[in-house]
CSV table of C-alpha atoms in Angstrom, one decimal:
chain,number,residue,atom,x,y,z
A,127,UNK,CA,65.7,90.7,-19.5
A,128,UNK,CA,65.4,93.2,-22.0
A,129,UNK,CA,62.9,95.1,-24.5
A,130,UNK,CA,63.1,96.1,-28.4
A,131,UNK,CA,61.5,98.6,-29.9
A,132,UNK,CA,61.6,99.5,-33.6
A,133,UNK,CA,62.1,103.5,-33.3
A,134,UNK,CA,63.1,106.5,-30.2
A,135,UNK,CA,59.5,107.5,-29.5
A,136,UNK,CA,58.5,104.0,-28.4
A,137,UNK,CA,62.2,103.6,-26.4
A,138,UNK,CA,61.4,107.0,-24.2
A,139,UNK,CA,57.5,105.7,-23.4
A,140,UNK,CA,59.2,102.4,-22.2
A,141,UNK,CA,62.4,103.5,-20.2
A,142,UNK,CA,60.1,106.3,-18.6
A,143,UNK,CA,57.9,103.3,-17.8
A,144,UNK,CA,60.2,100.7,-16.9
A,145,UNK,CA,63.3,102.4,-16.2
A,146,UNK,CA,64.7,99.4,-14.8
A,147,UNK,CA,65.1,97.1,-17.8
A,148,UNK,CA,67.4,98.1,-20.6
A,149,UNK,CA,65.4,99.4,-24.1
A,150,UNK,CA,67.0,99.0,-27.3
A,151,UNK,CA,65.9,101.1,-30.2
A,152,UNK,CA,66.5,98.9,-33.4
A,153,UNK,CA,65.1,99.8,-36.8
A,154,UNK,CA,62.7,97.8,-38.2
A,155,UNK,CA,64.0,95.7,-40.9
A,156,UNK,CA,63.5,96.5,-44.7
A,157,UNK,CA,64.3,93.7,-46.8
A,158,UNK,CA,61.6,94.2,-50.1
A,159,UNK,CA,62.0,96.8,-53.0
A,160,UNK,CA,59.4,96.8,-56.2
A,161,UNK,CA,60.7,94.9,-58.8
A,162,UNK,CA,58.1,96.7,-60.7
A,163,UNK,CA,55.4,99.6,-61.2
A,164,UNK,CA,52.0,99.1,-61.6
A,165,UNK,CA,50.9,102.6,-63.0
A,166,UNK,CA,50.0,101.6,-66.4
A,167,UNK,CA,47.1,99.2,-64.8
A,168,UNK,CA,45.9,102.3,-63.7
A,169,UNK,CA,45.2,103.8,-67.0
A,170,UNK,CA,46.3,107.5,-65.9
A,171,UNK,CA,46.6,110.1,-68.4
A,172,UNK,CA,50.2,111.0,-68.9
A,173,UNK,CA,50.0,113.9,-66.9
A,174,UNK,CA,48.3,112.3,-63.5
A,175,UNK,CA,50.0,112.5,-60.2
A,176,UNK,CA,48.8,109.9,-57.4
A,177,UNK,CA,48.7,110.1,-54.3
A,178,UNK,CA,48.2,107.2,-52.5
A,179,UNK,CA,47.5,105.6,-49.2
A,180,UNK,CA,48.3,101.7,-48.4
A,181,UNK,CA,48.0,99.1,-46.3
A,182,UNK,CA,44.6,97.5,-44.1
A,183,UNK,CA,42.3,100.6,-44.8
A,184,UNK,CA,41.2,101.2,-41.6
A,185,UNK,CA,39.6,104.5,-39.0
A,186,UNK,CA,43.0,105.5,-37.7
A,187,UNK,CA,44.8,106.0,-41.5
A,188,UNK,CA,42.2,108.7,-41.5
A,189,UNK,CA,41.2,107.5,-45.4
A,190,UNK,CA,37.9,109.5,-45.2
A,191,UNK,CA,39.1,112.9,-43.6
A,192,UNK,CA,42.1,112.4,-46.3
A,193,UNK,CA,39.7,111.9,-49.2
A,194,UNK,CA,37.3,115.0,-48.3
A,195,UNK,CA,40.2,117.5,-48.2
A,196,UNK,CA,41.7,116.0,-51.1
A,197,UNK,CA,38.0,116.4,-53.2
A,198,UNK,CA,38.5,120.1,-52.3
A,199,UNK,CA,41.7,120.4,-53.7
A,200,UNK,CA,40.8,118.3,-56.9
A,201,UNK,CA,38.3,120.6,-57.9
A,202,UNK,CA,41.3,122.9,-59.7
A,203,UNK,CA,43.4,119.9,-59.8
A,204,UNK,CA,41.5,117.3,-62.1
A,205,UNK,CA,45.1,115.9,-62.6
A,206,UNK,CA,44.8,114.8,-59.1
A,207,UNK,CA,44.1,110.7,-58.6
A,208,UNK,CA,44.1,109.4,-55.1
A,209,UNK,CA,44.8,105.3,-55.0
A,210,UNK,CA,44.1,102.9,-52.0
A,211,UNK,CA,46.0,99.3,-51.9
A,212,UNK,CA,44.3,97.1,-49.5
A,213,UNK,CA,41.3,95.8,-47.5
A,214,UNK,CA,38.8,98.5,-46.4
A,215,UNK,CA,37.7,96.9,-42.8
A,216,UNK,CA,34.3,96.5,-43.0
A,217,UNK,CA,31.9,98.7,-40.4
A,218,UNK,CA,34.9,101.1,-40.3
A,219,UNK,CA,34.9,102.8,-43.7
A,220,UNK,CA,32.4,102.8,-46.7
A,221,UNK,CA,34.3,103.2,-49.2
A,222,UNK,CA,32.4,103.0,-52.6
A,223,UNK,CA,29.7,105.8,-50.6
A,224,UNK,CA,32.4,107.6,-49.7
A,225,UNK,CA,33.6,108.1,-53.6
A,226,UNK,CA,29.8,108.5,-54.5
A,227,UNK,CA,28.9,111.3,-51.8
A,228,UNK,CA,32.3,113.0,-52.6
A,229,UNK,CA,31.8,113.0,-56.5
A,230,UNK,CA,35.3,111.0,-56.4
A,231,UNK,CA,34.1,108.5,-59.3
A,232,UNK,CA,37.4,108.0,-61.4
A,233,UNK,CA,40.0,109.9,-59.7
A,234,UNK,CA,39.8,107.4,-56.3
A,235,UNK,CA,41.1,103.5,-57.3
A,236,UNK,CA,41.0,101.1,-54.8
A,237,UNK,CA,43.1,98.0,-55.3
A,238,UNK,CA,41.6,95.5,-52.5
A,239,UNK,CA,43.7,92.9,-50.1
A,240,UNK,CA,47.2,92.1,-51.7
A,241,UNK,CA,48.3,88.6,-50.5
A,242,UNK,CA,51.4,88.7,-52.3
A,243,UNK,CA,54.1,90.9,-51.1
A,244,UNK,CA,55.7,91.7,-54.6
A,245,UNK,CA,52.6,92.8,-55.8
A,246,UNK,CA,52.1,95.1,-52.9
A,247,UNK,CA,55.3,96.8,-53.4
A,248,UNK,CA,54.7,97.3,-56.8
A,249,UNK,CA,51.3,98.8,-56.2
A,250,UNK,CA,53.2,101.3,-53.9
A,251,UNK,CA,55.6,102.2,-56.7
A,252,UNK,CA,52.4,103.5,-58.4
A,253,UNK,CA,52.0,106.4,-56.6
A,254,UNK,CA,54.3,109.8,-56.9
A,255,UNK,CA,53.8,110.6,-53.1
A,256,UNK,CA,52.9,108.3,-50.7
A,257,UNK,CA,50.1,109.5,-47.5
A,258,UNK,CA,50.6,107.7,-44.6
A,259,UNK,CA,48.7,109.6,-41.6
A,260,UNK,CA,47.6,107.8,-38.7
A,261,UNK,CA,45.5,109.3,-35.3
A,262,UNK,CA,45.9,108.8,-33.1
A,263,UNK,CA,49.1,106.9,-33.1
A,264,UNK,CA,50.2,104.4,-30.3
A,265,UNK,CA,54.0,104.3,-31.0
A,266,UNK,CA,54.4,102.1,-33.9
A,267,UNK,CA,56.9,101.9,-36.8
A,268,UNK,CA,54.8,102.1,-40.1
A,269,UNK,CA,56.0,99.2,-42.2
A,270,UNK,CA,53.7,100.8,-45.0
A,271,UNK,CA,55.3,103.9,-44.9
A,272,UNK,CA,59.1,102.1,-45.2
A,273,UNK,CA,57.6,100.2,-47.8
A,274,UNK,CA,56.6,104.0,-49.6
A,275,UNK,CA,60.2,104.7,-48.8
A,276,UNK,CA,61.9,101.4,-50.3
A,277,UNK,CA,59.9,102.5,-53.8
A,278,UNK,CA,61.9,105.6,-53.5
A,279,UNK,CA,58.8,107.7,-52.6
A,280,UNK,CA,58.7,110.7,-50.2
A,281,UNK,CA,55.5,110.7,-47.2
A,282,UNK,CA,52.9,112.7,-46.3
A,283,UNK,CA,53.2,112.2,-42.3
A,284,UNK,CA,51.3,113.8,-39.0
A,285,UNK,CA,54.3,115.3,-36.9
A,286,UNK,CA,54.2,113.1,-34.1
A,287,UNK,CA,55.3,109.5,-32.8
A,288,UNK,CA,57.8,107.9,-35.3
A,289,UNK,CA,56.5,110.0,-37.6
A,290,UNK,CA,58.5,112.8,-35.8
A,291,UNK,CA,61.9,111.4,-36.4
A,292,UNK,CA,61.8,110.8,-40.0
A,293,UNK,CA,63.9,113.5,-41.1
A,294,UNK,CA,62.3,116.6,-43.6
A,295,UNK,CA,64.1,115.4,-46.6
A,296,UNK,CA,62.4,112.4,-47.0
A,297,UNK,CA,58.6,113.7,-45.3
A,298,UNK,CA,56.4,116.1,-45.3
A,299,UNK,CA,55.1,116.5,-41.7
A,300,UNK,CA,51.6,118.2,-41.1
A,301,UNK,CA,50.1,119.4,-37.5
A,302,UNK,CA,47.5,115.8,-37.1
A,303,UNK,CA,44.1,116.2,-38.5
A,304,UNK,CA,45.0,120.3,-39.8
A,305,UNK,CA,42.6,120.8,-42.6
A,306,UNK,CA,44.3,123.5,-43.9
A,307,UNK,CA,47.9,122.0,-44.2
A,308,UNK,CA,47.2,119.1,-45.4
A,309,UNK,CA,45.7,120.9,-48.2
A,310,UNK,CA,48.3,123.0,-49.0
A,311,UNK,CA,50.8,120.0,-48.3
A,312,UNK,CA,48.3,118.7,-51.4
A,313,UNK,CA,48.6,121.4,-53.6
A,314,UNK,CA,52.4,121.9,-53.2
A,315,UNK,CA,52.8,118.2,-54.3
A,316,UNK,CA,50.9,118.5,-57.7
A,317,UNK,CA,53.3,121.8,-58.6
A,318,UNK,CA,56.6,120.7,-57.4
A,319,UNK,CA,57.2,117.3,-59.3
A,320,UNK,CA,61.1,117.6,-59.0
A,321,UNK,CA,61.0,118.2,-55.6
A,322,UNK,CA,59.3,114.9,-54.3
A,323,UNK,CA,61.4,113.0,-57.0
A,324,UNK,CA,64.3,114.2,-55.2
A,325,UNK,CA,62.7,113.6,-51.9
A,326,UNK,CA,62.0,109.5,-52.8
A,327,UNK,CA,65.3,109.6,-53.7
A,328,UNK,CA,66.2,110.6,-50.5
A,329,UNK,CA,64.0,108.0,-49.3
A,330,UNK,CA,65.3,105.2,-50.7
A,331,UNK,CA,68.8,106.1,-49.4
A,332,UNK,CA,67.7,106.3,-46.1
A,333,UNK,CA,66.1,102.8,-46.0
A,334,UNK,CA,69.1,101.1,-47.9
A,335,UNK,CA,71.2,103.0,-44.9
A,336,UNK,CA,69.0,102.9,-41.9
A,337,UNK,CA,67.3,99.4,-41.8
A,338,UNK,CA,69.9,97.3,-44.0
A,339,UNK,CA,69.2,93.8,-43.0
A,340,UNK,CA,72.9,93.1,-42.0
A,341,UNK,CA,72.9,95.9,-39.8
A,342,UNK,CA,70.2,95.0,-37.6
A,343,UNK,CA,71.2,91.7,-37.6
A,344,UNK,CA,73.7,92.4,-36.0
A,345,UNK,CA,72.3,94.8,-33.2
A,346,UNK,CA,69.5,92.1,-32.8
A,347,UNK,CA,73.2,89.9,-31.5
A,348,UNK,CA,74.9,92.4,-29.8
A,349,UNK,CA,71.8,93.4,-27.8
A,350,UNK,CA,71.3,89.4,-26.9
A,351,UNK,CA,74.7,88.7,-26.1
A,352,UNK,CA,74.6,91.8,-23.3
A,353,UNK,CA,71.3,90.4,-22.1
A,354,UNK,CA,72.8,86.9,-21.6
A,355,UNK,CA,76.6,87.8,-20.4
C-alpha cells in the first residue's frame, strides 16, 4: 500500500523508484536518554576530551581510517582520548594491532558488546563529541548517532545521506573520507570546548523536538488510516 522511511534522503531514492506508491518520511523514534555518565570508569585526567565512536564496530564506520588521522593529530594533542563502545566484527577490524601499530596504547578504550541499553547510553554520555562516519552509506537513519544526540552531544558526520539533513548546529559535516578535514574538524574540537557544549545542547533539543514518541505516533496513524480509507 504504502512505504516508510525514517529520513528525506531515503523518501527521494524510493518515490524516484516507485513513484507510484505513496512514501512517508517519519523520524525514527527516540525514546532513551542516559540516566548516567560513565567518564569516571575511564580514569581520564581532568583535562581529557574524548571523542568517541559507537555502536557494532565494523568496515563502513571507518574506525581505522578515523583512528590513523586522529594519531596524527594526537601527537600535539596528548589530551586527545578516542573511545569505542561495542563489538569489533571479527575479520573486519583488528583492533588491539591497530592501537599497537598506531602507538595508540592508553589514549584508545574500547568498551566491547553492551547488551543493556542503559548502559550503552551512558557509555555515549562519556564522550565530549560524538564521530559517527559511515562509507559508503546506503540511506539509513543512524540510531547511534540520535543516541549521541539524546546525551546532548554534537557529531562528527560525512556530508551525505541523512547525514546531510542534520542541520550545522548540531553536526559537524566533513567531505567523506577528506583526510585533511577531518583533521582539522579534530583539532577545532579539542580548542573550542564551549562551542560543542553548546552544539549537544542543540542536540538534545532537536531530538526531544524532532523524534518525540507522541509525535510519531501519531504520523505512524495518520499515514495508516490514508492507506486503509
Amino acid at each position: 500500500l504504502g512505504m516508510i522511511v525514517h529520513n528525506e534522503t531515503a523518501r527521494r531514492q524510493l518515490h524516484e523508484a516507485h513513484g507510484d506508491r505513496p512514501v512517508r518520511h517519519i523520524p525514527l523514534l527516540v525514546d532513551q536518554f542516559p540516566t548516567d555518565n560513565y567518564r569516571a570508569r575511564l580514569n581520564l585526567p581532568a583535562d581529557a576530551f574524548v571523542f568517541a565512536a559507537v555502536g557494532q564496530l565494523n568496515r563502513h564506520k571507518q574506525i581505522a581510517w578515523s583512528l590513523t588521522q586522529f594519531a596524527a593529530v594526537r601527537q600535539d594533542h596528548p589530551e586527545a582520548h578516542f573511545l569505542l563502545v561495542g563489538e569489533a566484527l571479527p575479520g573486519e577490524i583488528d583492533l588491539p594491532g591497530l592501537i599497537r601499530q598506531l602507538g595508540l596504547d592508553g589514549a584508545v578504550h574500547h568498551i566491547d558488546y553492551v547488551p543493556a541499553a542503559t548502559d550503552f547510553l551512558n557509555w555515549t554520555a562519556a564522550a565530549d563529541v560524538l564521530v559517527a562516519l559511515r562509507q559508503p552509506t546506503l540511506g539509513e537513519t543512524s540510531a547511534a548517532a540520535l543516541n549521541g544526540m539524546a546525551a546532548a552531544r554534537p557529531l562528527i558526520v560525512f556530508d551525505q545521506g541523512w547525514y546531510s539533513e542534520l542541520p550545522a548546529t548540531v553536526a559537524l559535516k566533513l567531505p567523506p573520507m577528506d583526510e585533511v578535514a577531518f583533521q582539522d574538524c579534530l583539532r577545532h574540537c579539542l580548542t573550542h570546548r564551549p562551542q560543542l557544549a553548546a552544539m549537544g545542547e542543540a542536540a538534545l533539543a532537536y531530538v526531544r523536538r524532532e523524534h518525540r514518541p507522541e509525535t510519531i505516533a501519531r504520523q505512524y496513524l495518520d499515514f495508516c488510516a490514508r492507506m486503509l480509507a
